[in-house]
Amino acid sequence: NALPGLLKAARNNNLSVYVGLYFNEEFWENTTDEEILNSHAQRSIDLAKDIWDQYEVYTSFKGWYISHEPAPYYYKSEKNFNILKNNLVNPIADYCENISNLPVAIAPFFNFNFSNSSVFSTFMKRLGSCNLDIIIVQDGIGVEHCTLNELEEYFAAGSRGLYEEGNFKGAFWADIETFKQMPDSFIPESFDMVLQKLRIVDDYVSNIVIYQYYSNLCPDGPNKESAKELRDNYLQYLSNAPPDKELNTTDN
C-alpha cells in the first residue's frame, strides 16, 4: 500500500496530495449507462470512506480526484450530461466533501476531431454546474487530440464556459501532457513544446499540473536520460525566468 508512504513523504516536504478514487475501463463503453455509473459512484464512495478513516490524520491529504475523464462528445445533450452529473459526479463529490470538507477535482478532455471549441464551452458550462471544486483540463496534444494551434482556442472556450456562460465558483486548472505519442510508445516531450503549452494555458488557469512526472521527468523512471533532459531543461528555465514570467506550476 503506497498511499501512507506517499502521504508521509508529502507531509515532510510540504506537498499536497489529491487522492484518486475508483475507476474501471468499462466506463468508456458505458458513459451514459445509469446502472454502471451508479456502481462506479458507490465503489468510489466506499473507497473514499475507507481511505478517509485511515488517513485523515495526514496534513498532506488536501483533496480528492474523481478518476473518470468525461469528454464533450459523450455528452452532447443536456439530458445525457445530467446522467453523468446525477449518477456519478455529484454523488461522489457530495460524499467526499461531507466527510472531509476537502475539495474534489475532475479532469475532462477534448478531441478536436470530434467536437469544436463551441461544443466544449457548452460542455464546460455543464460540468461547472456539478458540485466540483476544481476542473483540470487535459491539453490533449500528447495523445494527438489537439495541436498547438488550437490549444488557446479550447482553453479560452473552457474558461468562457465556466465563468461567463456558467456560474462556476471553483478553480480552473490545466493538465499538461509531458509526453508525445510514438507508433508503439510514449516518450518525454521536448522542453520547447512543453514550455509553449505552459505559456499558452497560463493566461486561463490558476494552476498547472502535469501528466506525469515519473515517466517523463524522473531520471530513475523508465525513460531515464530523456526524462532527465526534460527535467534539467525545466529546472534551468525556472532558475533563469524573471519573476513576472514564472508559471503557476505544480508537480503531479
Short mmCIF file of C-alpha atoms in Angstrom, two decimals:
data_model
loop_
_atom_site.label_atom_id
_atom_site.label_comp_id
_atom_site.label_asym_id
_atom_site.label_seq_id
_atom_site.Cartn_x
_atom_site.Cartn_y
_atom_site.Cartn_z
CA ASN A 1 0.00 0.00 0.00
CA ALA A 2 1.87 3.07 -1.25
CA LEU A 3 -0.59 5.70 0.00
CA PRO A 4 0.61 6.10 3.62
CA GLY A 5 4.22 6.35 2.44
CA LEU A 6 3.24 8.95 -0.13
CA LEU A 7 1.23 11.00 2.37
CA LYS A 8 4.08 10.89 4.88
CA ALA A 9 6.70 11.92 2.31
CA ALA A 10 4.42 14.71 1.08
CA ARG A 11 3.86 15.93 4.64
CA ASN A 12 7.61 16.01 5.27
CA ASN A 13 8.21 18.01 2.08
CA ASN A 14 5.24 20.39 2.30
CA LEU A 15 3.43 18.86 -0.70
CA SER A 16 -0.28 18.33 -1.24
CA VAL A 17 -1.87 15.02 -2.24
CA TYR A 18 -5.20 14.64 -4.04
CA VAL A 19 -6.31 11.03 -3.74
CA GLY A 20 -7.82 9.34 -6.78
CA LEU A 21 -10.81 7.05 -6.45
CA TYR A 22 -12.25 4.00 -8.22
CA PHE A 23 -12.09 3.53 -11.98
CA ASN A 24 -12.93 0.70 -14.35
CA GLU A 25 -12.28 0.68 -18.12
CA GLU A 26 -15.90 -0.36 -18.76
CA PHE A 27 -16.74 3.33 -18.33
CA TRP A 28 -15.58 4.12 -21.87
CA GLU A 29 -18.29 1.93 -23.40
CA ASN A 30 -20.96 2.88 -20.87
CA THR A 31 -20.67 6.63 -20.40
CA THR A 32 -24.45 7.14 -20.13
CA ASP A 33 -25.40 3.83 -18.52
CA GLU A 34 -27.02 4.79 -15.24
CA GLU A 35 -26.51 1.38 -13.65
CA ILE A 36 -22.79 1.34 -14.47
CA LEU A 37 -22.28 4.94 -13.34
CA ASN A 38 -24.12 4.32 -10.09
CA SER A 39 -22.00 1.26 -9.38
CA HIS A 40 -18.80 3.23 -10.04
CA ALA A 41 -20.02 6.02 -7.79
CA GLN A 42 -20.73 3.58 -4.98
CA ARG A 43 -17.34 1.93 -5.37
CA SER A 44 -15.71 5.36 -5.17
CA ILE A 45 -17.74 6.28 -2.10
CA ASP A 46 -16.83 3.03 -0.35
CA LEU A 47 -13.17 3.59 -1.19
CA ALA A 48 -13.27 7.21 -0.04
CA LYS A 49 -14.72 6.15 3.32
CA ASP A 50 -12.03 3.51 3.79
CA ILE A 51 -9.23 5.92 2.83
CA TRP A 52 -10.53 8.78 4.97
CA ASP A 53 -10.99 6.57 8.02
CA GLN A 54 -7.35 5.50 7.79
CA TYR A 55 -5.53 8.59 6.57
CA GLU A 56 -7.41 11.74 7.57
CA VAL A 57 -4.68 12.46 10.13
CA TYR A 58 -2.19 13.37 7.41
CA THR A 59 -1.96 17.12 6.88
CA SER A 60 -0.75 16.49 3.31
CA PHE A 61 -4.16 15.00 2.40
CA LYS A 62 -5.60 18.01 0.59
CA GLY A 63 -8.34 16.74 -1.69
CA TRP A 64 -9.97 14.10 -3.87
CA TYR A 65 -9.82 13.21 -7.54
CA ILE A 66 -12.67 11.60 -9.48
CA SER A 67 -10.76 9.30 -11.84
CA HIS A 68 -13.36 9.23 -14.63
CA GLU A 69 -12.45 11.54 -17.53
CA PRO A 70 -15.54 12.95 -19.28
CA ALA A 71 -15.43 14.43 -22.78
CA PRO A 72 -17.99 16.54 -24.68
CA TYR A 73 -18.72 14.05 -27.45
CA TYR A 74 -20.01 11.53 -24.89
CA TYR A 75 -22.49 14.10 -23.55
CA LYS A 76 -23.77 16.12 -26.49
CA SER A 77 -27.20 16.69 -24.97
CA GLU A 78 -28.05 18.15 -21.58
CA LYS A 79 -30.08 15.01 -20.88
CA ASN A 80 -27.04 12.77 -21.35
CA PHE A 81 -24.83 15.09 -19.35
CA ASN A 82 -27.27 15.03 -16.46
CA ILE A 83 -26.94 11.25 -16.37
CA LEU A 84 -23.22 11.72 -15.66
CA LYS A 85 -23.86 14.55 -13.21
CA ASN A 86 -26.57 12.87 -11.16
CA ASN A 87 -25.32 9.28 -11.19
CA LEU A 88 -21.55 9.70 -10.89
CA VAL A 89 -20.05 13.14 -10.33
CA ASN A 90 -22.35 14.69 -7.74
CA PRO A 91 -22.79 11.57 -5.58
CA ILE A 92 -19.00 11.17 -5.28
CA ALA A 93 -18.31 14.87 -4.81
CA ASP A 94 -21.05 15.33 -2.22
CA TYR A 95 -19.90 12.36 -0.18
CA CYS A 96 -16.22 13.33 -0.20
CA GLU A 97 -16.92 16.91 0.75
CA ASN A 98 -19.32 15.86 3.51
CA ILE A 99 -16.85 13.54 5.23
CA SER A 100 -13.72 15.64 4.79
CA ASN A 101 -14.57 19.22 3.79
CA LEU A 102 -11.79 18.88 1.20
CA PRO A 103 -12.02 19.94 -2.48
CA VAL A 104 -12.94 17.50 -5.22
CA ALA A 105 -11.35 17.60 -8.70
CA ILE A 106 -12.00 16.01 -12.08
CA ALA A 107 -10.01 16.08 -15.35
CA PRO A 108 -12.09 16.25 -18.55
CA PHE A 109 -10.57 16.16 -22.02
CA PHE A 110 -11.47 17.14 -25.57
CA ASN A 111 -10.64 15.88 -29.05
CA PHE A 112 -10.84 18.44 -31.83
CA ASN A 113 -11.51 15.65 -34.32
CA PHE A 114 -14.92 15.01 -32.73
CA SER A 115 -16.09 18.35 -31.32
CA ASN A 116 -15.31 22.03 -31.76
CA SER A 117 -14.47 24.68 -29.17
CA SER A 118 -18.06 25.96 -29.05
CA VAL A 119 -19.28 22.50 -28.08
CA PHE A 120 -16.50 22.34 -25.49
CA SER A 121 -17.58 25.65 -23.99
CA THR A 122 -21.13 24.33 -23.52
CA PHE A 123 -19.78 21.11 -22.04
CA MET A 124 -17.62 23.05 -19.55
CA LYS A 125 -20.60 25.19 -18.55
CA ARG A 126 -22.49 21.99 -17.71
CA LEU A 127 -19.52 20.47 -15.90
CA GLY A 128 -19.22 23.68 -13.86
CA SER A 129 -22.78 23.15 -12.65
CA CYS A 130 -21.68 19.98 -10.84
CA ASN A 131 -20.66 20.06 -7.19
CA LEU A 132 -16.96 20.27 -8.03
CA ASP A 133 -14.21 22.49 -6.69
CA ILE A 134 -11.51 22.04 -9.34
CA ILE A 135 -11.77 21.26 -13.06
CA ILE A 136 -8.45 20.26 -14.65
CA VAL A 137 -8.49 20.19 -18.46
CA GLN A 138 -6.01 17.94 -20.27
CA ASP A 139 -4.15 19.69 -23.10
CA GLY A 140 -4.61 16.71 -25.43
CA ILE A 141 -1.51 17.30 -27.56
CA GLY A 142 0.41 14.33 -26.20
CA VAL A 143 -2.33 11.92 -27.29
CA GLU A 144 -2.92 13.80 -30.56
CA HIS A 145 -6.34 15.13 -29.57
CA CYS A 146 -5.24 18.67 -30.33
CA THR A 147 -2.43 20.66 -31.96
CA LEU A 148 -0.63 23.68 -30.59
CA ASN A 149 -2.60 25.93 -32.95
CA GLU A 150 -5.94 25.05 -31.33
CA LEU A 151 -4.81 24.89 -27.71
CA GLU A 152 -5.52 28.50 -26.78
CA GLU A 153 -8.90 28.40 -28.51
CA TYR A 154 -10.01 25.44 -26.40
CA PHE A 155 -8.74 26.78 -23.09
CA ALA A 156 -10.36 30.15 -23.79
CA ALA A 157 -13.59 28.29 -24.55
CA GLY A 158 -13.26 26.30 -21.32
CA SER A 159 -12.80 29.44 -19.25
CA ARG A 160 -15.70 31.15 -21.02
CA GLY A 161 -18.00 28.21 -20.42
CA LEU A 162 -17.17 28.04 -16.73
CA TYR A 163 -17.16 31.70 -15.77
CA GLU A 164 -19.01 33.74 -18.41
CA GLU A 165 -21.69 31.38 -19.68
CA GLY A 166 -21.87 29.48 -16.39
CA ASN A 167 -21.56 30.27 -12.69
CA PHE A 168 -18.69 28.03 -11.65
CA LYS A 169 -17.19 29.17 -8.33
CA GLY A 170 -14.27 26.77 -8.26
CA ALA A 171 -10.80 26.72 -9.82
CA PHE A 172 -9.85 26.07 -13.44
CA TRP A 173 -6.53 24.20 -13.82
CA ALA A 174 -4.58 22.77 -16.75
CA ASP A 175 -3.11 19.29 -17.04
CA ILE A 176 -0.07 19.50 -19.32
CA GLU A 177 0.93 16.29 -21.08
CA THR A 178 4.70 15.99 -20.80
CA PHE A 179 4.86 13.13 -23.31
CA LYS A 180 4.37 12.63 -27.02
CA GLN A 181 2.85 9.65 -28.73
CA MET A 182 5.01 7.43 -30.92
CA PRO A 183 3.77 4.48 -33.03
CA ASP A 184 4.32 1.96 -30.23
CA SER A 185 5.15 4.00 -27.13
CA PHE A 186 5.08 7.34 -25.34
CA ILE A 187 8.29 9.30 -24.82
CA PRO A 188 9.06 12.58 -23.00
CA GLU A 189 8.05 15.67 -24.95
CA SER A 190 10.62 18.29 -25.96
CA PHE A 191 11.05 21.11 -23.48
CA ASP A 192 10.27 23.67 -26.19
CA MET A 193 6.84 22.13 -26.75
CA VAL A 194 6.13 21.83 -23.03
CA LEU A 195 7.10 25.46 -22.48
CA GLN A 196 4.89 26.66 -25.33
CA LYS A 197 1.94 24.78 -23.84
CA LEU A 198 2.63 26.14 -20.35
CA ARG A 199 2.71 29.72 -21.63
CA ILE A 200 -0.50 29.34 -23.64
CA VAL A 201 -2.65 27.89 -20.86
CA ASP A 202 -1.20 30.10 -18.12
CA ASP A 203 -3.40 33.00 -19.23
CA TYR A 204 -6.55 31.00 -18.49
CA VAL A 205 -5.88 28.85 -15.44
CA SER A 206 -4.90 29.36 -11.81
CA ASN A 207 -2.65 26.29 -11.54
CA ILE A 208 -0.89 23.82 -13.82
CA VAL A 209 -0.28 20.13 -13.11
CA ILE A 210 1.43 17.63 -15.38
CA TYR A 211 0.96 14.07 -16.55
CA GLN A 212 3.17 12.63 -15.47
CA TYR A 213 6.40 13.05 -13.54
CA TYR A 214 7.67 9.51 -13.10
CA SER A 215 7.84 8.51 -16.77
CA ASN A 216 8.66 11.88 -18.28
CA LEU A 217 10.81 13.85 -15.81
CA CYS A 218 12.27 11.33 -13.35
CA PRO A 219 15.86 10.23 -14.12
CA ASP A 220 15.15 6.94 -12.32
CA GLY A 221 11.97 6.26 -14.28
CA PRO A 222 11.54 4.15 -17.42
CA ASN A 223 12.75 6.87 -19.82
CA LYS A 224 15.87 7.74 -17.80
CA GLU A 225 18.09 10.03 -19.94
CA SER A 226 15.33 11.64 -22.00
CA ALA A 227 13.30 12.25 -18.82
CA LYS A 228 16.38 13.71 -17.14
CA GLU A 229 16.92 16.01 -20.11
CA LEU A 230 13.36 17.37 -19.90
CA ARG A 231 13.65 17.79 -16.13
CA ASP A 232 17.02 19.54 -16.35
CA ASN A 233 15.77 21.91 -19.04
CA TYR A 234 12.72 22.77 -16.95
CA LEU A 235 14.80 23.42 -13.83
CA GLN A 236 17.18 25.56 -15.89
CA TYR A 237 14.22 27.56 -17.16
CA LEU A 238 12.95 28.11 -13.61
CA SER A 239 16.35 29.31 -12.44
CA ASN A 240 16.56 31.89 -15.25
CA ALA A 241 12.93 33.04 -15.57
CA PRO A 242 12.20 36.59 -14.40
CA PRO A 243 9.59 36.71 -11.59
CA ASP A 244 6.91 38.09 -13.93
CA LYS A 245 7.43 35.18 -16.32
CA GLU A 246 7.13 32.37 -13.80
CA LEU A 247 4.26 29.96 -14.27
CA ASN A 248 1.72 28.62 -11.78
CA THR A 249 3.06 25.09 -11.96
CA THR A 250 2.72 22.13 -9.63
CA ASP A 251 4.40 18.75 -9.95
CA ASN A 252 1.84 15.95 -10.23
#
